[in-house]
Coordinates of C-alpha atoms in Angstrom, one line a residue:
M1 CA -46.2 19.2 4.7
T2 CA -43.7 16.3 5.0
A3 CA -44.0 14.4 7.5
Q4 CA -40.4 14.4 9.9
P5 CA -39.1 11.1 9.3
E6 CA -38.5 8.8 12.4
P7 CA -35.0 8.1 14.0
I8 CA -33.7 4.4 13.0
V9 CA -32.4 4.7 16.9
R10 CA -33.2 6.2 19.7
M11 CA -30.9 6.1 23.1
D12 CA -32.3 8.1 26.0
D13 CA -31.0 7.8 29.0
I14 CA -28.3 5.4 29.2
T15 CA -25.9 5.2 32.4
V16 CA -23.6 2.6 32.1
E17 CA -21.1 2.3 35.6
F18 CA -17.5 0.3 36.2
P19 CA -15.6 -0.2 39.0
G20 CA -14.7 3.7 40.4
V21 CA -16.1 5.1 37.0
L22 CA -19.2 6.5 36.2
A23 CA -18.9 5.6 32.0
L24 CA -22.1 7.5 31.3
D25 CA -24.2 9.6 33.2
K26 CA -28.5 9.2 31.3
V27 CA -27.0 10.2 28.1
R28 CA -29.0 10.3 24.7
F29 CA -28.2 9.8 21.2
D30 CA -30.0 9.3 18.1
A31 CA -29.9 8.6 14.3
Y32 CA -32.1 9.3 11.0
P33 CA -31.5 6.5 7.7
G34 CA -28.9 8.2 5.6
E35 CA -27.5 10.6 7.3
V36 CA -23.7 10.7 9.1
H37 CA -23.9 11.4 12.6
V38 CA -20.9 12.2 14.2
L39 CA -19.5 10.9 17.9
L40 CA -17.1 14.1 19.1
G41 CA -15.4 13.8 22.7
E42 CA -12.5 13.7 24.5
N43 CA -11.1 10.8 25.4
G44 CA -12.9 8.9 28.1
A45 CA -15.9 10.7 27.1
G46 CA -17.6 7.7 26.5
K47 CA -18.4 8.1 22.5
S48 CA -17.3 4.3 22.2
T49 CA -19.0 3.7 25.7
I50 CA -22.6 4.6 24.1
M51 CA -22.1 2.5 21.0
K52 CA -21.0 -0.4 22.4
V53 CA -23.7 -0.7 24.0
L54 CA -25.6 -0.4 20.7
A55 CA -23.6 -3.1 19.4
G56 CA -24.5 -5.7 22.9
V57 CA -20.8 -5.3 23.5
N58 CA -21.7 -3.9 26.9
T59 CA -24.9 -5.1 28.3
T60 CA -24.8 -3.5 31.8
Y61 CA -26.8 -0.3 31.1
S62 CA -29.7 1.0 32.1
G63 CA -32.2 3.4 29.9
T64 CA -34.0 2.8 26.8
I65 CA -33.3 2.3 23.1
T66 CA -35.8 2.3 20.6
Y67 CA -35.3 0.7 17.2
K68 CA -36.7 0.8 14.2
G69 CA -39.6 2.7 16.7
E70 CA -39.7 -0.7 19.3
P71 CA -38.3 -0.9 22.4
I72 CA -35.4 -3.6 22.4
T73 CA -32.8 -4.7 24.7
A74 CA -29.2 -4.9 23.1
R75 CA -28.3 -8.8 24.6
S76 CA -25.6 -9.3 22.4
V77 CA -23.2 -8.5 19.7
L78 CA -24.7 -11.5 17.7
E79 CA -28.8 -10.3 18.3
Q80 CA -27.6 -7.2 17.4
R81 CA -26.1 -7.7 14.2
E82 CA -29.1 -9.6 13.3
R83 CA -31.3 -6.1 14.3
G84 CA -29.4 -4.6 11.4
V85 CA -26.7 -2.8 13.4
S86 CA -22.7 -3.3 12.5
I87 CA -19.8 -2.2 14.4
I88 CA -16.0 -1.3 13.1
F89 CA -14.1 -1.3 16.3
Q90 CA -11.4 1.0 17.2
E91 CA -9.1 -1.4 18.2
M92 CA -9.0 -4.5 15.3
N93 CA -10.4 -7.8 15.7
L94 CA -9.2 -10.4 13.2
L95 CA -7.6 -13.2 13.9
K96 CA -4.3 -13.3 12.2
N97 CA -3.5 -16.5 10.9
L98 CA -6.7 -16.8 8.9
T99 CA -6.8 -15.6 5.1
V100 CA -9.1 -12.0 4.6
A101 CA -12.1 -13.8 3.0
E102 CA -11.4 -16.6 6.1
N103 CA -12.0 -13.4 8.6
M104 CA -14.5 -11.4 6.5
F105 CA -17.4 -14.7 7.0
L106 CA -16.0 -15.7 10.4
G107 CA -18.8 -18.1 11.8
R108 CA -20.9 -17.9 8.1
W109 CA -18.9 -19.4 5.9
P110 CA -20.6 -21.3 2.9
V111 CA -21.4 -24.5 3.2
T112 CA -21.1 -26.5 -0.5
A113 CA -24.2 -29.3 -1.1
F114 CA -21.9 -31.7 0.7
G115 CA -21.4 -29.8 3.8
G116 CA -17.9 -28.7 3.6
I117 CA -16.4 -25.0 3.2
D118 CA -17.6 -23.7 -0.1
W119 CA -14.1 -21.9 -0.7
K120 CA -14.8 -20.6 -4.5
K121 CA -17.8 -18.8 -3.2
M122 CA -16.3 -17.1 0.2
F123 CA -13.1 -15.9 -1.6
S124 CA -15.4 -14.6 -5.0
D125 CA -17.8 -12.9 -2.2
A126 CA -14.6 -11.0 -0.7
R127 CA -12.8 -10.4 -4.0
R128 CA -16.5 -8.1 -4.6
L129 CA -16.4 -6.9 -1.4
L130 CA -13.0 -5.9 -1.3
D131 CA -13.5 -4.5 -4.8
S132 CA -16.5 -2.6 -3.8
I133 CA -14.7 -0.3 -1.4
N134 CA -11.6 0.1 -4.2
S135 CA -9.4 -2.6 -2.6
D136 CA -6.2 -4.1 -4.0
I137 CA -6.0 -6.4 -1.3
S138 CA -5.8 -9.6 -1.7
E139 CA -8.9 -12.2 -0.3
R140 CA -6.5 -15.3 0.1
A141 CA -3.1 -13.4 2.2
L142 CA -3.3 -14.4 5.6
V143 CA -4.3 -10.9 8.0
S144 CA -0.6 -11.8 9.8
T145 CA 1.1 -9.9 6.8
L146 CA -1.2 -6.8 6.1
S147 CA 0.1 -3.3 7.5
V148 CA -2.9 -2.2 10.5
G149 CA -4.0 0.3 7.3
Q150 CA -5.2 -3.1 4.9
M151 CA -6.5 -5.0 8.3
Q152 CA -8.3 -1.5 9.0
M153 CA -9.6 -1.7 5.2
V154 CA -10.5 -5.3 5.3
E155 CA -12.8 -4.3 8.6
I156 CA -15.0 -2.2 6.5
A157 CA -15.8 -5.0 4.1
K158 CA -16.7 -7.0 7.1
A159 CA -19.1 -4.3 7.8
I160 CA -20.7 -3.9 4.4
S161 CA -21.1 -7.3 3.9
F162 CA -23.6 -7.7 7.0
D163 CA -25.9 -5.6 4.9
S164 CA -26.8 -3.5 7.6
D165 CA -29.4 -0.3 8.6
I166 CA -26.7 1.0 11.0
I167 CA -23.1 1.4 10.7
I168 CA -20.9 2.2 13.7
M169 CA -17.4 3.1 12.7
D170 CA -14.8 4.0 15.4
E171 CA -11.7 5.9 14.5
P172 CA -12.0 4.4 11.0
T173 CA -9.4 6.4 9.6
S174 CA -6.5 6.3 11.6
A175 CA -4.6 4.2 9.8
L176 CA -5.6 5.2 6.1
T177 CA -4.0 6.0 3.3
E178 CA -5.2 9.5 2.0
K179 CA -5.9 7.1 -0.9
E180 CA -8.1 4.9 1.3
V181 CA -9.8 7.4 3.6
D182 CA -11.1 8.9 -0.1
S183 CA -12.0 5.3 -0.2
L184 CA -14.4 5.3 3.0
F185 CA -16.0 8.4 1.8
A186 CA -17.2 7.2 -1.3
I187 CA -18.0 3.9 0.4
I188 CA -20.3 6.2 3.4
A189 CA -22.2 8.3 0.2
Q190 CA -22.7 4.9 -1.3
L191 CA -24.5 3.5 2.3
K192 CA -25.8 7.2 2.8
A193 CA -28.4 7.3 -0.8
K194 CA -29.2 3.3 1.0
K195 CA -30.8 5.3 3.5
V196 CA -28.3 3.2 6.1
A197 CA -27.8 5.8 9.1
I198 CA -23.3 6.0 9.7
V199 CA -22.0 6.5 13.3
Y200 CA -19.0 7.8 12.7
I201 CA -16.4 8.6 16.0
S202 CA -13.1 10.7 15.0
H203 CA -10.8 13.4 16.9
R204 CA -10.0 14.6 13.3
L205 CA -11.9 17.6 12.7
E206 CA -11.2 18.3 8.8
E207 CA -12.6 14.7 8.2
I208 CA -16.3 15.5 10.6
L209 CA -16.9 18.7 9.0
K210 CA -16.6 16.9 5.5
I211 CA -18.8 14.0 5.5
G212 CA -20.8 14.9 9.0
D213 CA -24.6 15.7 8.9
R214 CA -25.0 16.3 12.6
I215 CA -22.4 16.4 15.3
T216 CA -23.0 15.2 18.7
V217 CA -20.7 16.2 21.5
F218 CA -20.0 13.9 24.7
R219 CA -17.6 14.9 27.9
D220 CA -16.8 13.2 30.7
G221 CA -19.6 10.8 30.4
K222 CA -22.4 13.3 30.0
Y223 CA -24.2 14.2 26.9
I224 CA -23.4 18.5 26.0
E225 CA -25.0 19.2 22.5
T226 CA -25.9 18.0 18.8
V227 CA -25.5 20.4 16.2
S228 CA -25.0 20.8 12.7
A229 CA -22.0 19.4 10.8
K230 CA -22.1 21.9 7.8
G231 CA -20.4 25.2 8.6
A232 CA -20.0 24.8 12.3
P233 CA -16.7 26.7 14.1
V234 CA -13.9 24.5 14.9
D235 CA -13.2 26.9 18.1
T236 CA -16.6 26.2 19.4
L237 CA -16.7 22.3 18.5
I238 CA -13.5 22.1 20.4
K239 CA -14.6 24.3 23.2
L240 CA -18.1 22.6 23.6
M241 CA -15.7 18.7 23.9
V242 CA -13.0 19.9 26.5
G243 CA -14.7 22.2 28.2
R244 CA -12.6 25.8 28.0
D245 CA -10.7 27.6 25.2
L246 CA -7.4 26.1 24.0
S247 CA -5.4 29.0 22.8
E248 CA -3.4 27.3 20.5
Q249 CA -3.7 24.4 18.7
Y250 CA -0.1 23.7 17.9
P251 CA 2.1 25.2 21.1
K252 CA 5.7 26.2 20.3
V253 CA 8.4 26.9 22.3
H254 CA 11.4 28.5 20.5
C255 CA 15.4 27.0 21.6
E256 CA 18.3 27.6 20.2
P257 CA 19.4 23.8 18.8
G258 CA 22.5 22.4 20.2
D259 CA 24.9 19.7 18.5
N260 CA 24.2 16.7 17.3
I261 CA 22.9 13.8 19.5
L262 CA 21.5 11.6 17.1
E263 CA 22.7 11.3 13.5
V264 CA 22.4 8.6 11.4
R265 CA 24.6 7.7 7.8
H266 CA 23.6 5.5 5.2
L267 CA 21.1 3.1 6.5
N268 CA 20.0 0.5 4.7
Q269 CA 17.6 -2.5 4.9
G270 CA 16.7 -4.5 2.0
K271 CA 14.0 -2.6 -0.7
L272 CA 12.5 -0.9 2.7
L273 CA 15.4 1.4 3.8
R274 CA 17.7 3.0 1.2
D275 CA 20.9 5.3 2.0
I276 CA 18.7 7.0 4.8
S277 CA 20.6 10.0 7.1
F278 CA 20.0 12.5 8.6
H279 CA 20.2 14.6 12.3
V280 CA 18.7 15.7 14.8
R281 CA 20.3 18.0 17.9
H282 CA 19.6 18.7 21.1
G283 CA 16.7 20.8 21.9
E284 CA 14.8 20.5 18.9
I285 CA 11.8 18.1 17.4
V286 CA 12.4 16.9 13.9
G287 CA 9.0 15.6 12.2
F288 CA 9.2 12.7 9.7
Y289 CA 6.9 12.6 6.8
G290 CA 5.4 10.5 4.2
L291 CA 2.5 8.5 3.1
M292 CA 2.1 4.6 4.1
G293 CA 4.5 2.5 3.3
S294 CA 7.2 5.1 3.0
G295 CA 9.4 3.9 5.1
R296 CA 8.6 6.2 8.3
T297 CA 8.7 3.4 10.8
E298 CA 10.3 1.1 10.0
T299 CA 13.1 3.2 9.9
M300 CA 12.4 4.4 14.0
R301 CA 12.5 0.3 14.5
A302 CA 15.7 0.2 12.8
I303 CA 17.4 2.9 15.0
F304 CA 16.1 1.7 18.2
G305 CA 16.8 -1.7 17.8
A306 CA 13.7 -3.5 16.9
D307 CA 14.6 -4.8 13.5
P308 CA 18.2 -5.6 11.9
F309 CA 19.5 -3.2 9.4
D310 CA 22.0 -4.4 6.3
S311 CA 24.3 -1.4 6.8
G312 CA 24.7 1.6 7.7
E313 CA 26.7 4.0 11.1
I314 CA 24.3 5.0 14.1
L315 CA 26.1 7.9 16.0
I316 CA 25.5 9.3 19.5
K317 CA 26.3 12.3 20.7
G318 CA 29.1 11.9 18.6
I319 CA 30.0 8.4 19.2
P320 CA 29.2 5.8 16.7
T321 CA 27.2 3.5 18.9
R322 CA 26.1 -0.6 17.9
I323 CA 22.5 -1.0 18.9
K324 CA 21.2 -5.0 17.9
S325 CA 18.6 -4.9 20.5
C326 CA 16.0 -2.5 21.8
E327 CA 17.5 -3.2 25.1
D328 CA 21.2 -1.8 23.7
A329 CA 18.9 0.9 22.4
K330 CA 17.3 2.1 25.9
N331 CA 20.9 1.7 27.2
Q332 CA 21.8 4.0 24.9
G333 CA 19.5 6.8 26.4
L334 CA 16.9 5.7 23.7
A335 CA 13.4 5.9 24.5
L336 CA 10.6 4.2 21.2
L337 CA 6.5 4.9 21.9
T338 CA 5.1 2.6 18.9
E339 CA 2.8 3.2 16.3
D340 CA 0.8 0.0 17.7
R341 CA 0.2 0.5 21.4
K342 CA -1.8 -2.4 22.0
N343 CA 0.2 -5.1 21.1
Q344 CA 3.4 -3.1 21.0
G345 CA 3.5 -0.4 23.5
L346 CA 1.6 -1.9 26.7
I347 CA 0.8 -5.0 28.5
L348 CA -2.7 -4.7 28.2
A349 CA -3.4 -7.4 31.7
F350 CA -0.8 -4.9 33.7
S351 CA -2.2 -2.5 35.5
V352 CA -1.4 1.6 34.7
K353 CA 1.3 1.4 37.4
E354 CA 2.9 -1.7 36.4
N355 CA 3.2 -0.2 32.6
I356 CA 3.8 3.2 33.7
V357 CA 7.9 1.5 35.5
L358 CA 8.1 -1.1 32.8
A359 CA 11.2 0.5 31.3
N360 CA 12.3 2.1 34.4
L361 CA 12.4 -0.6 37.2
N362 CA 15.8 0.5 38.5
N363 CA 13.9 3.6 39.2
V364 CA 11.5 1.6 42.1
M365 CA 13.9 -1.3 43.2
T366 CA 15.4 -1.8 46.6
G367 CA 17.4 -4.5 47.3
F368 CA 14.2 -6.2 48.7
G369 CA 12.9 -5.9 45.6
I370 CA 10.3 -3.3 44.1
S371 CA 9.6 -0.2 46.3
R372 CA 5.9 0.0 46.6
A373 CA 6.2 3.8 47.5
S374 CA 8.5 4.9 45.0
E375 CA 6.2 3.2 42.1
R376 CA 2.8 4.8 43.6
R377 CA 4.5 8.4 43.9
I378 CA 6.5 8.3 40.9
C379 CA 3.4 6.9 38.8
T380 CA 1.2 8.9 40.6
N381 CA 2.8 12.2 39.4
L382 CA 2.7 10.7 36.0
S383 CA -0.8 10.2 35.6
D384 CA -1.5 13.4 36.9
S385 CA 0.5 15.3 34.6
M386 CA -0.6 13.4 31.5
R387 CA -4.3 13.6 32.9
I388 CA -4.7 10.0 32.6
K389 CA -8.5 8.9 33.0
T390 CA -8.7 5.9 35.1
P391 CA -10.3 4.6 38.8
S392 CA -7.3 4.2 40.5
L393 CA -3.3 3.5 39.1
D394 CA -4.6 0.0 40.1
Q395 CA -6.4 -0.4 36.8
K396 CA -6.0 -3.4 34.1
V397 CA -4.6 -1.1 30.8
K398 CA -7.4 -3.4 28.8
N399 CA -9.6 -1.5 30.8
L400 CA -8.9 1.8 29.5
S401 CA -10.3 4.3 26.6
G402 CA -7.2 3.9 23.7
G403 CA -6.4 7.3 24.2
N404 CA -5.8 7.1 27.6
Q405 CA -4.1 4.0 26.6
Q406 CA -1.6 5.6 24.3
K407 CA -1.4 7.8 27.6
V408 CA 0.3 5.5 29.8
V409 CA 2.8 4.6 26.6
I410 CA 4.2 8.3 27.2
A411 CA 3.8 7.8 30.5
K412 CA 6.1 4.7 30.4
W413 CA 9.2 6.3 28.4
L414 CA 9.0 9.6 30.1
N415 CA 9.8 7.2 33.4
S416 CA 12.9 6.2 31.7
D417 CA 14.2 9.8 30.9
S418 CA 15.8 8.7 27.7
D419 CA 18.1 12.0 26.3
I420 CA 16.8 11.0 22.4
V421 CA 12.8 10.1 22.0
I422 CA 11.0 8.7 19.5
F423 CA 7.2 9.4 18.9
D424 CA 5.0 7.0 16.2
E425 CA 2.0 8.8 15.6
P426 CA 2.1 9.8 19.6
T427 CA -1.6 11.2 18.5
R428 CA -3.3 8.4 16.6
G429 CA -6.6 8.5 17.9
I430 CA -6.3 11.2 20.7
D431 CA -8.4 13.7 21.4
V432 CA -7.5 17.7 20.7
G433 CA -7.0 18.6 24.0
A434 CA -4.8 15.9 24.7
K435 CA -2.4 16.5 22.0
V436 CA -2.0 19.8 22.7
E437 CA -1.0 18.1 26.4
I438 CA 1.6 15.7 24.0
Y439 CA 2.5 18.6 22.1
K440 CA 3.6 20.8 25.2
I441 CA 5.0 17.2 26.6
M442 CA 7.6 17.0 24.2
N443 CA 8.1 21.5 23.4
R444 CA 9.1 20.5 27.5
L445 CA 11.5 17.7 26.2
K446 CA 13.3 20.3 24.0
Q447 CA 13.8 22.2 26.6
E448 CA 15.4 20.6 28.4
G449 CA 18.0 19.6 25.8
K450 CA 16.5 16.4 24.5
G451 CA 16.4 15.3 20.9
V452 CA 13.2 14.4 20.0
I453 CA 11.5 12.7 16.3
M454 CA 8.2 13.1 15.9
V455 CA 6.5 10.8 12.9
S456 CA 3.0 11.6 12.0
S457 CA 0.4 11.0 8.6
E458 CA -1.5 13.9 10.0
L459 CA 0.7 16.9 8.4
P460 CA -0.8 19.7 9.4
E461 CA 0.1 18.9 13.1
T462 CA 4.3 17.7 11.6
L463 CA 4.0 21.5 10.4
G464 CA 2.7 23.1 13.5
V465 CA 5.2 21.0 16.1
A466 CA 8.5 19.6 13.8
D467 CA 11.6 22.1 13.9
R468 CA 13.1 20.4 11.2
I469 CA 10.7 18.1 8.9
Y470 CA 11.9 15.2 7.0
V471 CA 10.1 14.2 4.0
M472 CA 10.1 10.2 2.7
H473 CA 8.4 8.2 -0.5
E474 CA 9.1 4.6 -0.8
G475 CA 12.1 4.0 1.2
R476 CA 13.9 7.4 0.7
I477 CA 14.7 10.2 2.5
T478 CA 13.3 12.8 -0.3
K479 CA 13.7 16.1 1.4
C480 CA 14.6 18.2 4.6
F481 CA 12.7 21.2 5.5
D482 CA 15.4 22.8 7.7
N483 CA 12.5 25.9 8.7
P484 CA 9.1 24.8 8.1
E485 CA 7.8 28.6 9.4
G486 CA 5.7 29.4 5.9
L487 CA 5.3 25.9 4.7
T488 CA 2.4 24.5 2.9
E489 CA 0.5 21.2 2.8
G490 CA 1.0 21.9 -1.1
D491 CA 4.6 21.9 -0.9
V492 CA 5.5 19.3 1.5
M493 CA 3.3 16.9 -0.5
K494 CA 4.9 17.0 -3.3
Y495 CA 8.0 15.4 -2.0
A496 CA 5.8 12.5 -0.5
T497 CA 4.5 11.3 -3.1
G498 CA 8.0 11.7 -5.1
T499 CA 7.1 13.6 -7.8
A500 CA 9.6 15.7 -6.1
V501 CA 13.2 14.9 -4.7
D502 CA 15.9 17.6 -3.0
V503 CA 19.0 15.4 -3.6
E504 CA 21.1 18.4 -1.9
S505 CA 18.5 19.4 1.0
C506 CA 18.7 15.4 2.6
A507 CA 22.9 15.5 2.2
E508 CA 24.1 15.1 5.5
A509 CA 27.7 15.5 6.7

């Protein structure tokens, strides 16, 4: 009879407290060599927190960690890395003024016999690692020139370079293209074959069921249950995560749309955007879908005045409008929830309430400055309605989980009372319960007669939420679906990949 292998790591009674918050309450977790152990839970459930304990990021914990049969204390990232534990963070930690290769080997650059940096070896080793994950990113490129998805692939290659026994992947696919996701899954299969333990944190249920071996669910800082990933019912996983049944994953309300609230005609921006024309009506949600690099985000940034465009026309409520800056756009009733919440959507050193009021300070200003009573009333209402998990409104946003940071961004723009609200990847890194809340917010805006645009890289979400869908490929709109009901993912993907173009459906009056 074959003996049951010992876990490579076992964590028992792990407790972590932050000011005003019990982040982890005597939770447990283990991982075996050659398995993918998925950590699942809502934002703020404690998934990233326990992995930061294991990786040596958070050293203020109580409980026991047993690693390779020996009790250890995780004192630092460097110490844990030397033991064989690597982590790929959800929020990337690359130095943008350095090259890809320099980032990959930061702190351990190879040296020549004369004590200088061995640039040839470093670039060669970086190229080998990038080739191993099927990435065509140049090892000599500055990180500042890379997309979010490319940065994520660099982080993955960097983690593999440590030859670790445990690799923690925190939302590794959140910014990857379909091709890059396939490459990552192939890498994970190779690592499993080498008996590397993978700890995988993701909100994408379809992918964790595809690659996971076991799933452990946390809720509100507590351990709930560990189940086999094979054949696990999605409804059961959702109930374990949120503690209740979700009646509908994509709630949808039906409204009779009104006149055009936004029209974009023949927008061009160098090679990025070519002849973009579309419209949004009062009381509808318009989805924009495309693969990475298709021009979705670039279109929204141009409309919002964040980037200049070469030619084209923007009409708001039928009136031609000149938008040269984000301030112009905001004054015209537009709101843009950016794709990159960390660098573009928030001031991380500010508190929750300071970020929420930022887009509409007039709401809280008096002749004597900011009315603290108005500020607290508005922020309390929005925080409660968004279910933002924070010990107080005075908590700095940088201390919140990624999903709760996203909720603060949404609350900020809801406070601006805009007529046209653009959501760029609003549910990236958000748990399934919070996603439903955000869809309901979009529906509420639709019912109020506002125009809503949702940019998403998740096709099931786009099909489930949008009233109309524009598909983009290489800077062009290749198809407009006026009624997504009954559409399959295959129907949309042929236009997203450029294998089909429907010029007539894209023509705008």
